[in-house]
PDB file of C-alpha atoms in Angstrom:
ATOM      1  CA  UNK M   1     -13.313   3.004  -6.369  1.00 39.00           C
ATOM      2  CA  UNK M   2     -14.838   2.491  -2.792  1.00 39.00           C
ATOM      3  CA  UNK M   3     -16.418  -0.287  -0.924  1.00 39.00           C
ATOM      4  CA  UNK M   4     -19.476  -0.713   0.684  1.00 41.00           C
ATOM      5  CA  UNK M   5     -20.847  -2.817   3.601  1.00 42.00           C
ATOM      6  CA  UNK M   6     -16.945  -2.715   4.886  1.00 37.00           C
ATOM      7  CA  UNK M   7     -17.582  -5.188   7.932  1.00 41.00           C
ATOM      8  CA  UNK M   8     -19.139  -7.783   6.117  1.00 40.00           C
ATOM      9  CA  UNK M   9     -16.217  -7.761   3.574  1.00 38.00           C
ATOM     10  CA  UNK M  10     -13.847  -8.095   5.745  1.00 41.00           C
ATOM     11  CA  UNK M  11     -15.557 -11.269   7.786  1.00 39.00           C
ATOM     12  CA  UNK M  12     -16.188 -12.490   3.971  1.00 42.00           C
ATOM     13  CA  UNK M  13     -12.727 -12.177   3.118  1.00 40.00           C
ATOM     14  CA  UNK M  14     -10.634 -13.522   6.136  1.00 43.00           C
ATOM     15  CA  UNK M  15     -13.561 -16.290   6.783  1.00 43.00           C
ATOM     16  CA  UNK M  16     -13.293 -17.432   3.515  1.00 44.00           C
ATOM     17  CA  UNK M  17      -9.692 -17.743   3.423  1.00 41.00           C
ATOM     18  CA  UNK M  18      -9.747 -19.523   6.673  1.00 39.00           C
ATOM     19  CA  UNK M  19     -12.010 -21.893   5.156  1.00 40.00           C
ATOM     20  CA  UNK M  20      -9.970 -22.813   2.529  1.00 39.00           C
ATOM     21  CA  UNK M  21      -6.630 -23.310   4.959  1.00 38.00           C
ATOM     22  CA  UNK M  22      -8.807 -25.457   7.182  1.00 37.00           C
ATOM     23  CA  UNK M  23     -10.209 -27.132   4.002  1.00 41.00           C
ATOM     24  CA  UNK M  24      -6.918 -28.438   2.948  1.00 39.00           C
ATOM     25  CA  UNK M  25      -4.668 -29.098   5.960  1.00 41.00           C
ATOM     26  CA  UNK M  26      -1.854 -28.513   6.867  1.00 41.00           C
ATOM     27  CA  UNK M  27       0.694 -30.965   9.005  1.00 44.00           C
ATOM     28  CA  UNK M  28       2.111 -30.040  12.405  1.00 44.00           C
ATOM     29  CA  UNK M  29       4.936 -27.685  12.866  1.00 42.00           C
ATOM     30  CA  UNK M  30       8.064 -28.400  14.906  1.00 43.00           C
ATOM     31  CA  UNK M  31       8.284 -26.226  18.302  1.00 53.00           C
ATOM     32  CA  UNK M  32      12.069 -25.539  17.343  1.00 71.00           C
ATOM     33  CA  UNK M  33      11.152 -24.134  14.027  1.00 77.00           C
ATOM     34  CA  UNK M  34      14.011 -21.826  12.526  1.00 90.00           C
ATOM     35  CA  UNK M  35      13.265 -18.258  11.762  1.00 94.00           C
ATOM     36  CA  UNK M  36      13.249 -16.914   8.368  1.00 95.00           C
ATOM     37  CA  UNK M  37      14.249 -13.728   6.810  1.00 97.00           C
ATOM     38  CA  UNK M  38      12.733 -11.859   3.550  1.00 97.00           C
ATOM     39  CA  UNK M  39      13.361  -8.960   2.010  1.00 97.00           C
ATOM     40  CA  UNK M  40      11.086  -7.359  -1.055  1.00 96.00           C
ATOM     41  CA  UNK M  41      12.622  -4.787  -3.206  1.00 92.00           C
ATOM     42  CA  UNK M  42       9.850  -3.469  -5.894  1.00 92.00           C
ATOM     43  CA  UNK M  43       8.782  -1.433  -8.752  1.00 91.00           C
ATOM     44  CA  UNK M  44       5.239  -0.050  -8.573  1.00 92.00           C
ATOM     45  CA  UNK M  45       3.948   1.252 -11.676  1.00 91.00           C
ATOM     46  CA  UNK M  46       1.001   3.136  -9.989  1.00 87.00           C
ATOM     47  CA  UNK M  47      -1.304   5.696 -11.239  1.00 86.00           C
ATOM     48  CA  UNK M  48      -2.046   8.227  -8.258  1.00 84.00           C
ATOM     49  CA  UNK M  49      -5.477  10.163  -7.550  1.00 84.00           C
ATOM     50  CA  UNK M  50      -5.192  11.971  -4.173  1.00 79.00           C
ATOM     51  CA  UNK M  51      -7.662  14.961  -2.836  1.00 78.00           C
ATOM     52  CA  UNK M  52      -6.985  17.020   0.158  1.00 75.00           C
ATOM     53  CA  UNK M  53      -9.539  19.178   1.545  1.00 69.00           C
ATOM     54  CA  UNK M  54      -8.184  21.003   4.983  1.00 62.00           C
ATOM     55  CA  UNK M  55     -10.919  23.745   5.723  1.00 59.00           C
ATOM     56  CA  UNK M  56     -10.043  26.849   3.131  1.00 57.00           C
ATOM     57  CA  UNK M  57      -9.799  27.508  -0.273  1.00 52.00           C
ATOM     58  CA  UNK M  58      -5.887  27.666  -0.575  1.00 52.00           C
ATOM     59  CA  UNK M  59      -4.864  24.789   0.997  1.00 52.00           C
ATOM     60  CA  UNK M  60      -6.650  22.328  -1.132  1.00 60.00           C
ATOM     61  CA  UNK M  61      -4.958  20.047  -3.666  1.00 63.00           C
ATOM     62  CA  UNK M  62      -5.639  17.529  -6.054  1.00 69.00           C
ATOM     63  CA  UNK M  63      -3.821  15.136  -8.252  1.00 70.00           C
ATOM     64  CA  UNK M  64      -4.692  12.897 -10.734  1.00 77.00           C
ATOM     65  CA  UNK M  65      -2.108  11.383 -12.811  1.00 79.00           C
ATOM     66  CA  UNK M  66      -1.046   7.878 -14.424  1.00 84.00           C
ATOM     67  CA  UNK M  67       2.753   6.619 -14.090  1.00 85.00           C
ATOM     68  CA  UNK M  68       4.461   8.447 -16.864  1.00 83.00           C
ATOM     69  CA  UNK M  69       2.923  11.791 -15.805  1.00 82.00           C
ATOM     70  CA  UNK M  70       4.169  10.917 -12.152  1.00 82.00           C
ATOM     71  CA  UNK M  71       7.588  10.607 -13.331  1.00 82.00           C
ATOM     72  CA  UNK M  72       7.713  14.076 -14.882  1.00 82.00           C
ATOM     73  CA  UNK M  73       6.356  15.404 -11.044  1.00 79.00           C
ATOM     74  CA  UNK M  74       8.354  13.499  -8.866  1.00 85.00           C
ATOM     75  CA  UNK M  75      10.060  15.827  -5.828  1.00 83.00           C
ATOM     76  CA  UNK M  76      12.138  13.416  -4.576  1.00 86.00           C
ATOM     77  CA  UNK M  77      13.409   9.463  -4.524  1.00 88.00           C
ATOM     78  CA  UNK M  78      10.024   7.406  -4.309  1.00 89.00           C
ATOM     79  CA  UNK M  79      10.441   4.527  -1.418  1.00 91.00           C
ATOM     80  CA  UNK M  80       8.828   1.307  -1.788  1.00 93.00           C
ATOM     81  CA  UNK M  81       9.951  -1.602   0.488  1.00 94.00           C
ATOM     82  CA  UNK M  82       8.767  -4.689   2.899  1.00 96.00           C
ATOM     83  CA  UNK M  83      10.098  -7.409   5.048  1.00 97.00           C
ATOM     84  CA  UNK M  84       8.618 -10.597   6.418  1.00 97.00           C
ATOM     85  CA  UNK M  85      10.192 -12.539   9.498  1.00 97.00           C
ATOM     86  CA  UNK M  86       8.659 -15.583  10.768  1.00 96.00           C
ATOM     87  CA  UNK M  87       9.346 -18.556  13.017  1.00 96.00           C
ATOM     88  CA  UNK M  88       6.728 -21.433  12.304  1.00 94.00           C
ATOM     89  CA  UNK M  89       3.466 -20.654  12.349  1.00 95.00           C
ATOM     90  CA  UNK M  90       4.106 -16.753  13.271  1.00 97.00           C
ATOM     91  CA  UNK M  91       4.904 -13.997  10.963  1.00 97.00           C
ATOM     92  CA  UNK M  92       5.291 -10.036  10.977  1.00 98.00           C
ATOM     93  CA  UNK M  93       5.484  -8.255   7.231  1.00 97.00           C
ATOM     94  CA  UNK M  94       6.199  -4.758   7.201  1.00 97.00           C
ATOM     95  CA  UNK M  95       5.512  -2.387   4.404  1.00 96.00           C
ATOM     96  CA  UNK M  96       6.859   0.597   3.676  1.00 96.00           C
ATOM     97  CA  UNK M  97       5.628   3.421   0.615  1.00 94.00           C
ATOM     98  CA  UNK M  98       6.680   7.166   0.253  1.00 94.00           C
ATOM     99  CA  UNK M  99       5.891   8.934  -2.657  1.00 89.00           C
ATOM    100  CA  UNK M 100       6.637  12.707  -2.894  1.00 89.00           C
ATOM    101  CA  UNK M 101       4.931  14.747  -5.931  1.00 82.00           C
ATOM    102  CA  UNK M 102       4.966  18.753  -6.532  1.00 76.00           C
ATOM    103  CA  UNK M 103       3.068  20.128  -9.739  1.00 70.00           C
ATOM    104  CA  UNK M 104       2.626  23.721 -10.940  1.00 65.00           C
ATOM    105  CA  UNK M 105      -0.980  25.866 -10.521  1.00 63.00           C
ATOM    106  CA  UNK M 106      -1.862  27.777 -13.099  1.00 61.00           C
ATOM    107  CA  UNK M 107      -3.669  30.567 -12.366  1.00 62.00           C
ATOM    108  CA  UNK M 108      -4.196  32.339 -15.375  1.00 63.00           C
ATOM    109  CA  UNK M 109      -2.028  35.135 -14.438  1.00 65.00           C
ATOM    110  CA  UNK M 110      -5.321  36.939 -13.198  1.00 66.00           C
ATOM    111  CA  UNK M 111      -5.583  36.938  -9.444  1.00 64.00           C
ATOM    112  CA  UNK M 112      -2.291  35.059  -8.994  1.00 62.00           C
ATOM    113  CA  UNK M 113       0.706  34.700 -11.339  1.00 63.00           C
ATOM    114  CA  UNK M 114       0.421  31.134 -10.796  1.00 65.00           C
ATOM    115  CA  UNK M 115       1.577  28.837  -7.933  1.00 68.00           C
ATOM    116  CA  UNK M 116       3.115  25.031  -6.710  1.00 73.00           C
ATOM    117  CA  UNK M 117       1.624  22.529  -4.908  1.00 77.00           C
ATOM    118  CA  UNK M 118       3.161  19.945  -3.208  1.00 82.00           C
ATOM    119  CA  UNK M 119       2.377  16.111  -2.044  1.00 83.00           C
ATOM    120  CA  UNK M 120       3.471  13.771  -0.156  1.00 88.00           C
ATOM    121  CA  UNK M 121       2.428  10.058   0.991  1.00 90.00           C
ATOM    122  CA  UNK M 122       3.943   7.673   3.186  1.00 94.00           C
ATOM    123  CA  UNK M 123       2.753   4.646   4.103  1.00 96.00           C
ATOM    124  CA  UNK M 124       3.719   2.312   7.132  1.00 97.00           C
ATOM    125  CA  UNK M 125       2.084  -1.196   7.042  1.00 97.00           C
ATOM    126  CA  UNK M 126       2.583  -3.521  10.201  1.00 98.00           C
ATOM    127  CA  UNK M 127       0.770  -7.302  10.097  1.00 98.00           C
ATOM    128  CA  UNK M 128       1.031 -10.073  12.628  1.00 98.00           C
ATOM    129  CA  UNK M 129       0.635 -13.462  10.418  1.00 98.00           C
ATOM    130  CA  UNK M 130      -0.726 -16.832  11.522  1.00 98.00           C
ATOM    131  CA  UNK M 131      -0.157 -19.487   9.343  1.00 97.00           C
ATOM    132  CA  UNK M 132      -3.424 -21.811   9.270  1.00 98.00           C
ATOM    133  CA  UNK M 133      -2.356 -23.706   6.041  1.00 96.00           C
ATOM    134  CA  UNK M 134       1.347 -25.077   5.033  1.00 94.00           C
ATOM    135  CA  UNK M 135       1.939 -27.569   2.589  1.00 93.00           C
ATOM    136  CA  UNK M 136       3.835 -27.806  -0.801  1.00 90.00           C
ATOM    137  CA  UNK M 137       0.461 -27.159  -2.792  1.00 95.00           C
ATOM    138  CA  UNK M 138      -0.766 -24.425  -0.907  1.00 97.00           C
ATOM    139  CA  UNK M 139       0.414 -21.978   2.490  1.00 97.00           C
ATOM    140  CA  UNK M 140      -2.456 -19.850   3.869  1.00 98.00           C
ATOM    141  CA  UNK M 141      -1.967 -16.587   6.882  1.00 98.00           C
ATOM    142  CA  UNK M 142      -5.026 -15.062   8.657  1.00 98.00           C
ATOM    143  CA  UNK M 143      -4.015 -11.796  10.442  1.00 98.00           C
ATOM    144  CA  UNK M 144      -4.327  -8.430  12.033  1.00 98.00           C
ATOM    145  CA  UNK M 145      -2.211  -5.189  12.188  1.00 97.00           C
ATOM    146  CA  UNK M 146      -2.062  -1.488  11.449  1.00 97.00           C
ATOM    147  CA  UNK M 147      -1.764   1.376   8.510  1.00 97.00           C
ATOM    148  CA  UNK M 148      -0.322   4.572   9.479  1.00 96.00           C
ATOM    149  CA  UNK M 149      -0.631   7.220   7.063  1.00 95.00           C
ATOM    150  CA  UNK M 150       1.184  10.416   7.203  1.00 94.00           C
ATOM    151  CA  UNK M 151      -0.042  12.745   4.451  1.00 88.00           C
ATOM    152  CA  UNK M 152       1.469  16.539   4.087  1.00 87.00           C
ATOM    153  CA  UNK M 153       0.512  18.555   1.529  1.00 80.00           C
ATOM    154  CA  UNK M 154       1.702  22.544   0.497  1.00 79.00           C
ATOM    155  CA  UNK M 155       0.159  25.284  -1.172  1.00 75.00           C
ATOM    156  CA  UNK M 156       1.517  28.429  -2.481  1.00 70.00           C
ATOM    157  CA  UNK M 157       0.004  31.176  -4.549  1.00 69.00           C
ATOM    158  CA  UNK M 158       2.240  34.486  -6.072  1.00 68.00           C
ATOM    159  CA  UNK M 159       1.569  37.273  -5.786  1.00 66.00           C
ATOM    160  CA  UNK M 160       0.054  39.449  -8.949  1.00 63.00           C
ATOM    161  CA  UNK M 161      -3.489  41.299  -8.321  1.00 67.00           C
ATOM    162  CA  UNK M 162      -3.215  39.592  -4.531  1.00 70.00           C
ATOM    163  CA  UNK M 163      -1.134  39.291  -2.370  1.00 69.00           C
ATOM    164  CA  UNK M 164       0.922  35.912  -2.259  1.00 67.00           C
ATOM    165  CA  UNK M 165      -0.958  33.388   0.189  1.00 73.00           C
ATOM    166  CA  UNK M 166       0.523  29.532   1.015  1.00 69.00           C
ATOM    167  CA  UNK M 167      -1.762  26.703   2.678  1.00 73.00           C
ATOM    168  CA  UNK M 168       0.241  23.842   4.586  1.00 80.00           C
ATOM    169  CA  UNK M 169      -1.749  20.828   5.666  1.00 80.00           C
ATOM    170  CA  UNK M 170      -0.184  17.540   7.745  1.00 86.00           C
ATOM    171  CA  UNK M 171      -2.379  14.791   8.605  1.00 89.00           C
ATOM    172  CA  UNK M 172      -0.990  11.237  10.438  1.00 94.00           C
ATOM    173  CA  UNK M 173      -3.111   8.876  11.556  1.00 94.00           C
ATOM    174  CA  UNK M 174      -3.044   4.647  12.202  1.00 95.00           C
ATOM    175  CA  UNK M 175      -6.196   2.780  11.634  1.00 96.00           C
ATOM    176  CA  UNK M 176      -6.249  -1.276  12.576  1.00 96.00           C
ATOM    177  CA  UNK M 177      -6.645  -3.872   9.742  1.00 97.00           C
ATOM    178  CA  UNK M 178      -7.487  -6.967   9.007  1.00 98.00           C
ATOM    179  CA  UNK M 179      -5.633  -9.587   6.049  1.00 98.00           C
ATOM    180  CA  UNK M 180      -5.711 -12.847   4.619  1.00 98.00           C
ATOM    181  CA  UNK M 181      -2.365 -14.089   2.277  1.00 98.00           C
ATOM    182  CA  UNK M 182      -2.719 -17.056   0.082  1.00 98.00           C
ATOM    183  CA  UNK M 183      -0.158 -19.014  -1.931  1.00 98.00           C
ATOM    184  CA  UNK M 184      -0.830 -21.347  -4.561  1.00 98.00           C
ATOM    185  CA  UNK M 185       2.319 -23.968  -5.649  1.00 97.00           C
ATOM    186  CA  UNK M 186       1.468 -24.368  -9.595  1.00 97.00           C
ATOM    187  CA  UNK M 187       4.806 -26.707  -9.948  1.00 95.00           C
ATOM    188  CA  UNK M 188       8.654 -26.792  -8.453  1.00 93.00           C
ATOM    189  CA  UNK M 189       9.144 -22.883  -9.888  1.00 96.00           C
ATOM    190  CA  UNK M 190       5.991 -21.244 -10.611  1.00 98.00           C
ATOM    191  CA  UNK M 191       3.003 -19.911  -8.355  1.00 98.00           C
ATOM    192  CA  UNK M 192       0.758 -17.422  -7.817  1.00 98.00           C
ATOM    193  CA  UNK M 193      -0.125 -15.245  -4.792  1.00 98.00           C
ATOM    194  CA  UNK M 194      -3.371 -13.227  -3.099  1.00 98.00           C
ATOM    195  CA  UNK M 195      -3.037 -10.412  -0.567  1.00 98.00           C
ATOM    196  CA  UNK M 196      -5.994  -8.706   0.996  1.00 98.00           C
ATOM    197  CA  UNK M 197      -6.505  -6.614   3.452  1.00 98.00           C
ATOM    198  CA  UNK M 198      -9.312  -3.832   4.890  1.00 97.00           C
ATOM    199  CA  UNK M 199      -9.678  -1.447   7.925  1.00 96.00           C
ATOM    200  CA  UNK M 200     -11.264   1.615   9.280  1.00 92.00           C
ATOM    201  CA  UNK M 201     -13.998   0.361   9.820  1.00 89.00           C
ATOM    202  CA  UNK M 202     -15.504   3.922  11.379  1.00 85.00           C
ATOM    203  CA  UNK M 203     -13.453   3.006  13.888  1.00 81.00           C
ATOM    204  CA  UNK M 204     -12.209   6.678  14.137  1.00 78.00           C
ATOM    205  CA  UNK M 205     -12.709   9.432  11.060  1.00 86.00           C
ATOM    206  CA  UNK M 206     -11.701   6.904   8.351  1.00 92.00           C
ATOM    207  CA  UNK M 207     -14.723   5.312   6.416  1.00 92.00           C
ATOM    208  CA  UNK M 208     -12.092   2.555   5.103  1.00 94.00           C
ATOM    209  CA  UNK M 209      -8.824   1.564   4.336  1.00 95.00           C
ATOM    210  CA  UNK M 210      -8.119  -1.389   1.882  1.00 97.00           C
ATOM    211  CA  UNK M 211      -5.455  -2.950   0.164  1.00 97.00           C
ATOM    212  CA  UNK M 212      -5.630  -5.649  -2.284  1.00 98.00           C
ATOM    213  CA  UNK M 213      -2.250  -7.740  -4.501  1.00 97.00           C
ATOM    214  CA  UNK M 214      -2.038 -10.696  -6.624  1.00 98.00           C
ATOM    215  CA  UNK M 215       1.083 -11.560  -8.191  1.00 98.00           C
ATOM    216  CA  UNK M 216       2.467 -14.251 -10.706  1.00 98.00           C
ATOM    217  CA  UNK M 217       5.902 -15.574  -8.796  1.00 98.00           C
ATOM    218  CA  UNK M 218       8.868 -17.550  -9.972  1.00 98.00           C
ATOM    219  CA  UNK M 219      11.435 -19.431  -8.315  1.00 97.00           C
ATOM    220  CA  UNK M 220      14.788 -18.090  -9.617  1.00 97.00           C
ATOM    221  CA  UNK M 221      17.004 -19.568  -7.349  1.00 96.00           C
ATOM    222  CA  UNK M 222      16.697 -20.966  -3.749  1.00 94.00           C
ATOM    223  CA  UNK M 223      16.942 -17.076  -2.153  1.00 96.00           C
ATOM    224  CA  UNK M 224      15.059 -15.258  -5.002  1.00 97.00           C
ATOM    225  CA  UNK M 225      11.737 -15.496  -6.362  1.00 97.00           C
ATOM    226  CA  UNK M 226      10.657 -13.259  -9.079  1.00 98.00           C
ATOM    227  CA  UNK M 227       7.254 -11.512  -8.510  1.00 98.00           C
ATOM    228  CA  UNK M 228       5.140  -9.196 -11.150  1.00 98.00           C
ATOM    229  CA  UNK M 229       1.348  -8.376 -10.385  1.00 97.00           C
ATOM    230  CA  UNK M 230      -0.980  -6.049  -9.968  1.00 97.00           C
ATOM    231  CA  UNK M 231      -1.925  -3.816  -6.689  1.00 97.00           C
ATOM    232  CA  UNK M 232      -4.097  -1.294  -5.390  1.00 97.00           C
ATOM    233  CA  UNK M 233      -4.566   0.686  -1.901  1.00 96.00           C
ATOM    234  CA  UNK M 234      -6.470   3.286  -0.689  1.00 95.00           C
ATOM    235  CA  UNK M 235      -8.021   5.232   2.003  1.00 94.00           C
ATOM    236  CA  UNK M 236     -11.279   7.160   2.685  1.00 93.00           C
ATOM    237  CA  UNK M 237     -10.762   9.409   5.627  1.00 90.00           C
ATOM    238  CA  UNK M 238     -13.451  12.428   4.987  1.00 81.00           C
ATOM    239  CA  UNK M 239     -11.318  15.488   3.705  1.00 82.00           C
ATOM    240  CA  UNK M 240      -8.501  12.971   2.399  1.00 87.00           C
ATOM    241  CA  UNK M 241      -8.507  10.044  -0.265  1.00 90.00           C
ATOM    242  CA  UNK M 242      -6.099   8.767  -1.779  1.00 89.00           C
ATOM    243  CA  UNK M 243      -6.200   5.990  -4.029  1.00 92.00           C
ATOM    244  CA  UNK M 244      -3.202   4.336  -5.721  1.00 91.00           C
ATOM    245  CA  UNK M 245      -3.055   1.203  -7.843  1.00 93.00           C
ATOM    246  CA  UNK M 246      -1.113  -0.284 -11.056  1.00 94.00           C
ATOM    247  CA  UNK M 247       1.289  -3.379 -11.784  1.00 96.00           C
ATOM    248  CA  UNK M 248       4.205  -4.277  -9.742  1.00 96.00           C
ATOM    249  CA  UNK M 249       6.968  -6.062 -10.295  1.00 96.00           C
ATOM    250  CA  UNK M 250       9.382  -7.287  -7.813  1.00 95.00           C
ATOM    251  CA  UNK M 251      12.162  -9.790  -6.461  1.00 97.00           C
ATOM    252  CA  UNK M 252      11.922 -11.697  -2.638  1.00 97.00           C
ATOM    253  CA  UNK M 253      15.658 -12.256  -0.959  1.00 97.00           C
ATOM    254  CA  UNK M 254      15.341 -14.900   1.500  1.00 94.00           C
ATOM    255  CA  UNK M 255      18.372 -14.966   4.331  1.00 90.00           C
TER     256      UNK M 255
END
C-alpha cells in the first residue's frame, strides 16, 4: 500500500484534527500542572513484507509473511514498547519496534546448495505532543518528531557448483514526521483512539514514511487501560520498503 500526494495528506490530516480540537474546546490548564508517566507494553500481531535491494544480485532479500509464518522465522526476542510523559499541555511518546527474522534460500542444489538470509528492523519513534483539546468527552495532540530506521540485512550462499558468496547490507536513517492523536470518551470505562502520522516527504531519499493506529480502550483500573486495535507502518525509501501492519493488543500503566 503507498500514498500519493504525501504533502497534502499530511496538511489534511493534522488540519483536520486541529479543527476538530478547536471545534470543541478545551478549558485552561493550570501553570503548575503535574507530570504524568505511561508506559505501553504490547502484542503486535503483524504480517511483514520487506524488500531490500543494495546494488548486486546476492545481497538482495525479500520477505513476505503473515504472523504465524513469522513465528516459525523469528531469530531472536521481538521488542515492541512506548512511553508517553507529559506536563499539561506538553507531551513526548516514544516508540520503540525490533523485529529480527532469518529464513532459508533454496537454491535448488544447482549453482548453490542453498543458503540463509537474514532481517532485521528496528524502529525508533520520537514525537513532541501539544495538546489543543482536553475535556472528559474528547483530548486532541497536534505534533512533530522523528523515525529512525535502522535496517540490516545478510546474505549467504554455499558453496556447490560456485563458490560460497555472502551479501551484508546496513542502512540507518531518521526522516521528520508529522502526527495528530485523538481520543474519544464513549462513557466512565470505554473509548476509542486515532493515531496518525506521515513523513519523508522527499525530504532526503525517502518517498514517505507513515504510520497509522486506532484502538478500542478500556478502563481497567485507575493505572491500566486495556487497548486492542489495529496498526500499520511503513516506509518507502527507494531500494528499501518495508511495510508492516496487523491487530494489536495492549495494556497502558500510568505512574
Amino acid at each position: 500500500m503507498k500514498f500519493r500526494g504525501t504533502h497534502s495528506i499530511a496538511v489534511a490530516a493534522i488540519g483536520g484534527s486541529l479543527a476538530l480540537a478547536i471545534g470543541a474546546g478545551s478549558p485552561a490548564v493550570a501553570q503548575d500542572a503535574p507530570w504524568e508517566f505511561s508506559a505501553t507494553s504490547y502484542l503486535w500481531m503483524s504480517g511483514i513484507k520487506t524488500k531490500v535491494s543494495p546494488p548486486g544480485t546476492v545481497g538482495s532479500h525479500s520477505v513476505s509473511q503473515s504472523f504465524t509464518d513469522i513465528l516459525k522465522i523469528l531469530d531472536g526476542p521481538p521488542i515492541m514498547l512506548a512511553g508517553e510523559v507529559r506536563n499539561g499541555r506538553f507531551g513526548f511518546v516514544g516508540d520503540v519496534i525490533y523485529l529480527p527474522v532469518a529464513s532459508r534460500i533454496d537454491t535448488r542444489n544447482l549453482l548453490f546448495n542453498d543458503g540463509k538470509a537474514k532481517l532485521s528492523t528496528l524502529t525508533v519513534s520520537g514525537i513532541g505532543f501539544y495538546r489543543v483539546a482536553d475535556d472528559a468527552a474528547i483530548k486532541a495532540d497536534v505534533g512533530a518528531g522523528f523515525r529512525l530506521w535502522s535496517i540490516s540485512s545478510k546474505t549467504t550462499l554455499n558453496a556447490a557448483l560456485l563458490p560460497a558468496e555472502s551479501a551484508k547490507f546496513d542502512k540507518t536513517f531518521v526522516d521528520p514526521v508529522l502526527a495528530a492523536r485523538v481520543t474519544l470518551s464513549l462513557d466512565d470505562r470505554w473509548s476509542v483512539s486515532g493515531y496518525f502520522d506521515i513523513g519523508g516527504f522527499d525530504l532526503g531519499k525517502t518517498k514517505v514514511t507513515w504510520q497509522l493506529l486506532g484502538t478500542v480502550n478500556y478502563r481497567a483500573a485507575e493505572w491500566v487501560d486495556l487497548r486492542a486495535g489495529w496498526r500499520h507502518i511503513a516506509v518507502d525509501r527507494g531500494n528499501i520498503a518495508v511495510d508492516v501492519g496487523g491487530p494489536i493488543l495492549g495494556a497502558t500503566f500510568r505512574f
